[in-house]
XYZ file of C-alpha atoms in Angstrom:
474
model
C 100.211 85.396 93.422
C 105.313 92.058 97.478
C 110.146 99.651 100.758
C 111.510 101.879 98.435
C 111.022 102.138 94.914
C 113.699 102.582 92.357
C 113.862 105.411 89.916
C 113.185 103.059 87.014
C 110.082 101.814 88.868
C 108.797 105.070 89.427
C 108.941 106.018 85.580
C 107.027 102.804 84.932
C 104.419 103.673 87.619
C 103.845 107.060 86.100
C 103.124 105.173 82.544
C 100.112 103.314 84.109
C 102.205 100.460 86.067
C 100.352 101.387 89.199
C 97.718 98.883 88.089
C 100.303 96.034 88.488
C 103.351 97.281 90.240
C 102.675 95.545 93.326
C 101.529 92.228 91.377
C 102.080 89.262 93.830
C 105.479 90.335 95.372
C 107.309 93.187 93.205
C 110.553 94.236 94.645
C 113.217 96.811 93.741
C 116.705 95.642 92.724
C 119.291 95.806 95.514
C 123.124 94.964 95.831
C 124.285 91.712 96.711
C 127.180 91.023 99.033
C 130.470 89.525 97.268
C 130.278 86.637 99.895
C 126.744 85.589 98.445
C 127.917 85.996 94.992
C 130.784 83.498 95.506
C 128.390 80.929 96.988
C 126.072 81.137 94.040
C 129.138 80.889 91.829
C 130.092 77.698 93.639
C 126.684 76.057 93.047
C 126.979 73.166 90.930
C 129.745 71.478 92.851
C 127.642 68.856 94.671
C 124.668 66.301 93.764
C 121.982 68.049 91.917
C 124.044 71.044 91.376
C 124.066 72.004 95.075
C 126.916 72.758 97.663
C 127.140 69.872 100.260
C 125.792 71.639 103.449
C 124.694 70.135 106.530
C 121.386 71.619 108.105
C 123.783 73.711 110.324
C 125.923 74.822 107.659
C 123.778 76.536 105.136
C 124.798 80.363 104.404
C 123.818 82.548 107.150
C 121.056 85.198 106.002
C 121.984 88.532 107.814
C 119.763 91.394 108.285
C 121.759 93.682 106.130
C 122.147 91.454 103.270
C 120.781 92.705 99.870
C 120.497 91.195 96.554
C 120.521 92.163 93.217
C 121.788 89.434 90.947
C 119.392 86.855 89.727
C 119.982 83.452 91.419
C 121.460 80.853 89.288
C 120.005 78.235 91.464
C 117.550 77.625 94.252
C 119.525 78.174 97.532
C 118.728 77.610 101.230
C 119.840 79.929 103.956
C 119.421 79.919 107.597
C 118.952 82.815 110.020
C 121.506 81.583 112.747
C 124.156 78.855 113.588
C 122.046 77.189 116.338
C 122.094 73.428 115.806
C 118.785 71.817 114.616
C 118.920 69.262 117.249
C 115.639 67.432 117.606
C 113.747 70.478 116.109
C 112.047 70.391 112.856
C 113.123 72.197 109.630
C 110.478 75.228 108.663
C 111.433 76.394 105.084
C 109.992 79.930 103.991
C 109.237 79.924 100.197
C 108.932 83.587 98.917
C 106.742 84.717 96.085
C 107.368 86.765 92.881
C 110.550 88.981 93.157
C 110.947 88.064 96.902
C 114.621 86.842 95.900
C 115.581 90.710 95.634
C 114.201 91.768 99.021
C 115.841 91.798 102.374
C 114.895 88.763 104.138
C 113.094 87.870 101.077
C 110.063 89.678 102.611
C 109.801 87.216 105.570
C 111.160 89.525 108.282
C 108.227 90.678 110.077
C 106.965 87.073 110.215
C 110.331 85.802 111.490
C 110.487 88.446 114.189
C 107.111 87.290 115.489
C 108.059 83.674 115.401
C 111.468 83.983 117.340
C 109.656 86.106 120.019
C 107.494 83.407 120.864
C 109.502 80.935 123.084
C 107.919 77.802 122.200
C 108.597 78.250 118.555
C 112.275 78.064 119.028
C 112.146 74.911 120.586
C 110.067 73.238 117.823
C 111.206 74.670 114.669
C 114.329 75.959 113.073
C 113.796 78.711 110.341
C 115.406 78.261 106.825
C 114.799 80.224 103.606
C 114.906 79.403 99.992
C 115.940 81.911 97.462
C 115.161 81.178 93.846
C 114.467 82.773 90.396
C 110.688 83.727 90.528
C 110.786 85.158 87.267
C 111.772 82.102 85.204
C 108.901 79.584 84.331
C 107.771 77.315 87.167
C 108.664 74.286 85.116
C 112.484 75.508 85.083
C 112.418 76.176 88.811
C 110.776 73.168 89.915
C 113.543 70.486 89.853
C 115.590 73.111 91.669
C 112.950 73.483 94.143
C 112.616 69.619 94.429
C 116.440 69.256 94.895
C 116.706 71.900 97.665
C 113.728 70.540 99.861
C 115.282 67.020 99.694
C 118.639 68.383 100.422
C 117.295 69.913 103.519
C 115.584 66.686 104.547
C 118.756 64.943 103.926
C 120.801 67.226 105.822
C 118.288 67.356 108.813
C 118.712 63.615 109.351
C 115.658 62.657 107.374
C 113.319 64.976 109.137
C 110.238 65.923 107.120
C 110.095 69.526 106.078
C 107.276 71.917 106.788
C 106.802 74.726 104.045
C 105.607 78.044 104.682
C 104.836 79.560 101.231
C 103.431 82.890 99.798
C 101.666 83.150 96.439
C 103.389 81.293 93.708
C 105.632 79.642 96.241
C 102.571 77.503 96.944
C 102.318 76.646 93.362
C 106.006 75.276 93.414
C 104.934 73.191 96.312
C 101.891 72.006 94.889
C 103.407 70.601 91.760
C 106.454 69.519 93.439
C 104.447 67.230 95.797
C 103.381 65.177 92.582
C 106.854 63.551 93.035
C 106.489 60.642 95.562
C 109.963 61.390 97.021
C 109.090 65.141 97.682
C 105.804 64.055 99.343
C 107.496 61.912 101.748
C 110.105 64.661 102.363
C 107.334 67.401 103.162
C 105.014 67.148 106.243
C 102.835 70.170 105.937
C 102.575 72.898 103.279
C 101.348 76.239 104.508
C 99.965 78.576 101.652
C 99.234 82.186 101.940
C 97.422 83.673 99.046
C 98.485 81.012 96.569
C 96.651 81.030 93.319
C 96.063 77.355 92.800
C 93.653 78.076 89.929
C 95.610 81.044 88.753
C 94.078 84.475 88.551
C 91.944 86.169 86.208
C 94.323 89.008 86.252
C 96.969 87.064 84.489
C 94.759 86.428 81.385
C 95.833 88.716 79.041
C 92.933 88.696 76.480
C 90.264 88.585 79.359
C 91.719 91.530 81.374
C 91.802 93.460 77.994
C 88.271 92.570 77.111
C 87.104 93.585 80.619
C 88.904 97.082 80.388
C 87.383 97.537 76.827
C 83.931 96.992 78.263
C 84.238 98.420 81.589
C 85.946 101.837 80.760
C 84.191 104.608 79.308
C 87.087 106.941 78.157
C 89.370 106.123 75.573
C 92.423 107.538 77.419
C 91.599 105.515 80.524
C 91.625 102.399 78.090
C 94.944 103.192 76.589
C 96.531 103.795 80.189
C 95.277 100.385 81.577
C 96.319 98.713 78.216
C 99.820 100.278 78.229
C 100.118 99.418 81.919
C 99.399 95.837 81.502
C 101.483 95.217 78.503
C 104.640 97.113 80.042
C 104.253 94.986 83.138
C 104.001 91.360 81.662
C 106.652 92.269 79.218
C 108.979 92.235 82.226
C 106.954 89.398 83.871
C 105.827 86.982 81.017
C 105.942 83.942 83.290
C 102.835 85.037 85.113
C 100.887 84.912 82.131
C 102.005 81.283 80.989
C 102.141 79.768 84.404
C 99.300 81.440 86.484
C 96.484 82.448 83.917
C 93.075 81.445 85.238
C 92.381 77.702 84.420
C 88.662 78.287 83.718
C 87.636 75.731 86.475
C 84.436 77.728 86.718
C 83.638 78.200 82.969
C 83.526 81.906 83.240
C 85.874 83.041 80.486
C 83.505 84.221 77.708
C 83.776 83.539 73.960
C 83.758 86.929 72.848
C 86.102 86.573 69.809
C 88.122 89.680 68.212
C 87.945 92.871 69.562
C 89.836 96.114 69.299
C 89.786 99.727 70.497
C 89.523 102.414 67.687
C 92.344 104.240 69.253
C 96.015 102.885 68.901
C 97.480 101.351 71.949
C 93.914 100.494 73.474
C 92.802 97.196 74.567
C 92.549 94.517 72.069
C 92.769 90.816 71.651
C 90.999 87.537 70.866
C 88.883 86.271 73.886
C 88.053 82.507 73.593
C 88.153 79.863 76.346
C 90.357 77.522 74.197
C 93.012 80.189 73.612
C 92.994 81.938 77.310
C 92.357 79.038 79.734
C 95.445 77.641 81.489
C 94.960 74.046 80.535
C 98.249 72.860 82.189
C 97.126 74.267 85.364
C 93.541 72.789 85.084
C 94.920 69.310 84.280
C 97.359 69.707 87.234
C 94.358 70.357 89.609
C 92.186 67.588 88.090
C 95.175 65.066 88.210
C 94.922 64.531 91.936
C 97.934 62.524 93.165
C 98.625 64.674 96.200
C 97.383 64.697 99.716
C 95.396 67.845 100.312
C 95.206 67.072 104.042
C 99.048 68.414 104.173
C 97.820 71.852 103.267
C 97.026 74.804 105.330
C 95.595 77.527 102.983
C 94.881 81.112 103.608
C 92.757 83.441 101.558
C 91.940 87.170 101.799
C 89.797 89.597 100.244
C 89.408 93.406 100.361
C 86.139 94.998 101.085
C 85.194 96.912 97.803
C 82.284 98.805 96.351
C 81.138 95.591 94.126
C 80.172 93.809 97.353
C 77.399 96.280 97.753
C 74.024 96.900 96.073
C 74.039 99.013 92.897
C 72.610 102.033 94.263
C 74.758 102.109 97.339
C 77.809 101.317 94.999
C 76.992 104.232 92.787
C 76.226 106.791 95.551
C 79.383 105.905 97.394
C 81.786 105.915 94.506
C 80.477 109.540 93.565
C 80.674 111.000 97.119
C 83.973 109.393 98.162
C 85.812 110.009 94.661
C 87.971 112.620 96.140
C 88.930 110.524 99.004
C 89.673 107.661 96.692
C 91.528 109.760 94.401
C 93.949 110.954 97.418
C 94.236 107.610 99.027
C 94.215 105.198 96.253
C 94.928 106.600 92.759
C 97.597 109.062 93.445
C 99.718 106.595 95.754
C 99.270 103.921 93.047
C 100.752 106.270 90.584
C 103.971 106.474 93.043
C 103.851 102.582 92.908
C 102.796 102.444 96.686
C 102.137 98.506 96.630
C 98.889 98.468 98.802
C 97.096 101.272 96.737
C 97.996 99.220 93.568
C 96.566 95.950 95.168
C 93.292 97.813 95.878
C 93.084 98.952 92.396
C 93.669 95.653 91.171
C 91.230 94.248 93.419
C 88.665 96.272 91.919
C 89.683 95.504 88.289
C 89.341 91.685 89.249
C 86.086 92.085 90.604
C 84.901 93.626 87.405
C 86.080 90.833 85.115
C 83.325 90.251 82.854
C 82.167 86.446 83.074
C 80.401 84.248 80.484
C 76.860 85.226 81.289
C 75.313 81.703 81.058
C 77.824 80.244 83.329
C 77.627 83.033 85.954
C 73.669 83.179 85.878
C 73.330 81.153 89.208
C 75.953 83.521 91.040
C 74.774 85.418 93.887
C 76.237 88.644 91.995
C 77.588 89.804 88.747
C 80.797 90.655 90.214
C 81.911 86.947 90.341
C 85.332 87.566 91.698
C 84.616 90.395 93.909
C 86.426 88.356 96.731
C 90.026 88.845 96.033
C 93.054 89.894 97.530
C 94.242 92.128 94.777
C 95.887 89.061 92.996
C 94.175 85.839 94.111
C 90.414 85.036 94.295
C 89.239 83.377 97.296
C 88.215 80.042 96.024
C 91.706 80.007 94.037
C 93.616 80.618 97.368
C 91.490 77.846 99.227
C 92.620 75.364 96.663
C 88.965 74.047 96.224
C 88.247 71.504 93.373
C 87.227 72.635 89.847
C 83.597 71.035 90.510
C 83.280 73.161 93.436
C 84.287 76.185 91.594
C 81.348 75.552 89.428
C 79.008 74.476 92.115
C 79.688 77.179 94.756
C 80.441 80.736 93.585
C 82.122 83.355 95.858
C 80.700 86.375 94.421
C 79.520 87.704 97.889
C 80.542 87.324 101.279
C 77.464 85.287 102.167
C 78.727 82.552 99.946
C 81.659 81.949 102.213
C 79.456 79.710 104.415
C 78.413 77.618 101.604
C 81.865 76.970 100.480
C 82.943 75.040 103.631
C 81.372 71.628 102.573
C 83.833 71.782 99.376
C 86.972 72.184 101.261
C 89.542 69.465 101.113
C 92.474 70.995 102.597
C 93.612 70.204 106.113
C 92.698 73.831 107.231
C 91.298 76.815 105.296
C 90.947 80.205 106.648
C 89.734 83.404 105.065
C 90.268 87.082 106.325
C 88.205 90.199 105.423
C 89.550 93.211 104.374
C 93.266 92.163 104.023
C 95.302 92.214 100.873
C 97.987 90.035 99.130
C 100.818 91.317 101.353
C 98.831 91.510 104.674
C 100.174 87.707 104.993
C 103.823 89.021 105.227
C 103.532 92.595 106.570
C 100.406 92.799 108.635
C 98.899 95.747 106.616
C 95.068 96.423 107.277
C 93.172 99.348 105.245
C 92.864 102.689 107.052
C 90.770 102.682 110.298
C 90.650 98.515 110.371
C 91.946 96.956 113.407
C 94.972 94.641 113.190
C 93.044 91.922 114.901
C 91.694 89.716 112.344
C 88.762 87.033 112.415
C 88.701 84.019 110.201
C 85.436 84.246 108.290
C 85.130 80.360 107.966
C 85.569 79.785 111.600
C 84.257 83.011 113.418
C 84.420 81.209 116.571
C 88.111 80.992 116.743
C 88.284 84.571 118.173
C 90.639 87.415 116.937
C 94.353 87.522 116.221
C 96.820 89.315 114.173
C 97.822 87.793 111.085
C 101.257 86.803 112.181
C 99.531 85.151 115.386
C 97.221 83.179 113.154
C 100.043 81.923 111.131
C 102.025 81.095 114.351
C 99.266 79.565 115.980
C 98.321 77.008 113.326
C 101.812 76.073 112.689
C 102.449 75.406 116.481
C 99.167 73.254 116.559
C 99.975 71.466 113.181
C 100.471 68.110 114.885
C 96.649 67.968 115.885
C 94.408 65.667 113.857
C 92.789 66.997 110.629
C 89.488 68.979 111.545
C 90.910 69.889 115.110
C 93.513 72.365 113.948
C 90.878 75.169 113.922
C 89.309 74.524 117.195
C 91.747 76.090 119.443
C 89.624 78.332 121.998
C 92.589 80.411 123.225
C 92.304 83.932 122.646
C 95.025 85.732 120.826
C 96.578 87.125 124.145
C 97.749 83.816 124.908
C 100.507 84.251 122.160
C 101.946 87.099 123.815
C 105.711 86.976 124.219
C 106.596 85.351 127.451
């Protein structure tokens, strides 16, 4: 639920992959050091298929290390050889294709953490590398074994998880295991699609493109881009398709574009809803008070009245072409996420189910991948009773929240959590829209502040009145 781009990625982007190139956490293939290849080759020598490390003997992840080969097993790394001592283990879990990036895309977050002196006295950072292009059910046993191994090698200390996107889905399902639940003290999720995303419902996305796009060539462009991308990442369609918790998937039946290669499919709730994910969310069995969940959404034209939206889209088309569409054709991640944000916002819902929504663009609040209500881990019942079609809906959402702490950030996308990106002209200081009285901070300082205060009682974690300047490097 992502920097140079390889030649192959550029070629795909030119064919329309700008719609999905930055989906969740894309990454170019990069070279892997021989020593790490040897480590992977040695995996399987210990219990559960893991090398017998202690918490201070996991491989060091160096800044220059790069990765190309797919990992055989989930593997834990550390960023230094300092002894764990009486500190807590903090395990960072990447999202889609993060396993091929330097620092697994956590570099900027780690840099902020280690420049805050009190953090180093309380936590030691570890990073998990796993294959994010495999089905979650095949990765789940490896994930469980790795977390349990870290806890054991840490002398039984519970592990704190910091997860991005689908990394949070792994943690969610893993906590159904009582042993894993006891091994984890806190799960911090960033943009995790707990209910999936409409973006990953193939027929629904195709149907919306079929109905929304007027020109045949644009329909073909969107259709081909979608098929090309998910041919390379089919696990997203099976694992993270929308679970239809809100009943918004329409029963449209068969549809087909007149021209070949255009949108086509068979859209019904029965064939498109992610039943496995819905049952997983309904089943309970986990303590949501262990979760701190962050969501974000980009400001888009569909949050505005129709007249203003039409006027703005007409007047600003040349600007949008230069700053969004052309960069997206070059596979620039943030412009791609902005385009995806608008595509998700225009997803066509079932009319009767969406009748009580505060707007017809029922997923307008999304970060380019994950709708806000999905990232906040709200219940299926809450998705039906409280829509998030407009910014005014956020205040009504608070009574339905069950996680220990939820935060929502305005005008930020799916990658802002790990790279601090803000749209042109926006300040790097963000406000939590659910708790506006908590002041302004950078994204990294929000994460750092909440991790450092995570021992406070549930309900008190968001009550820190200290301004962001109190987190300056000492």
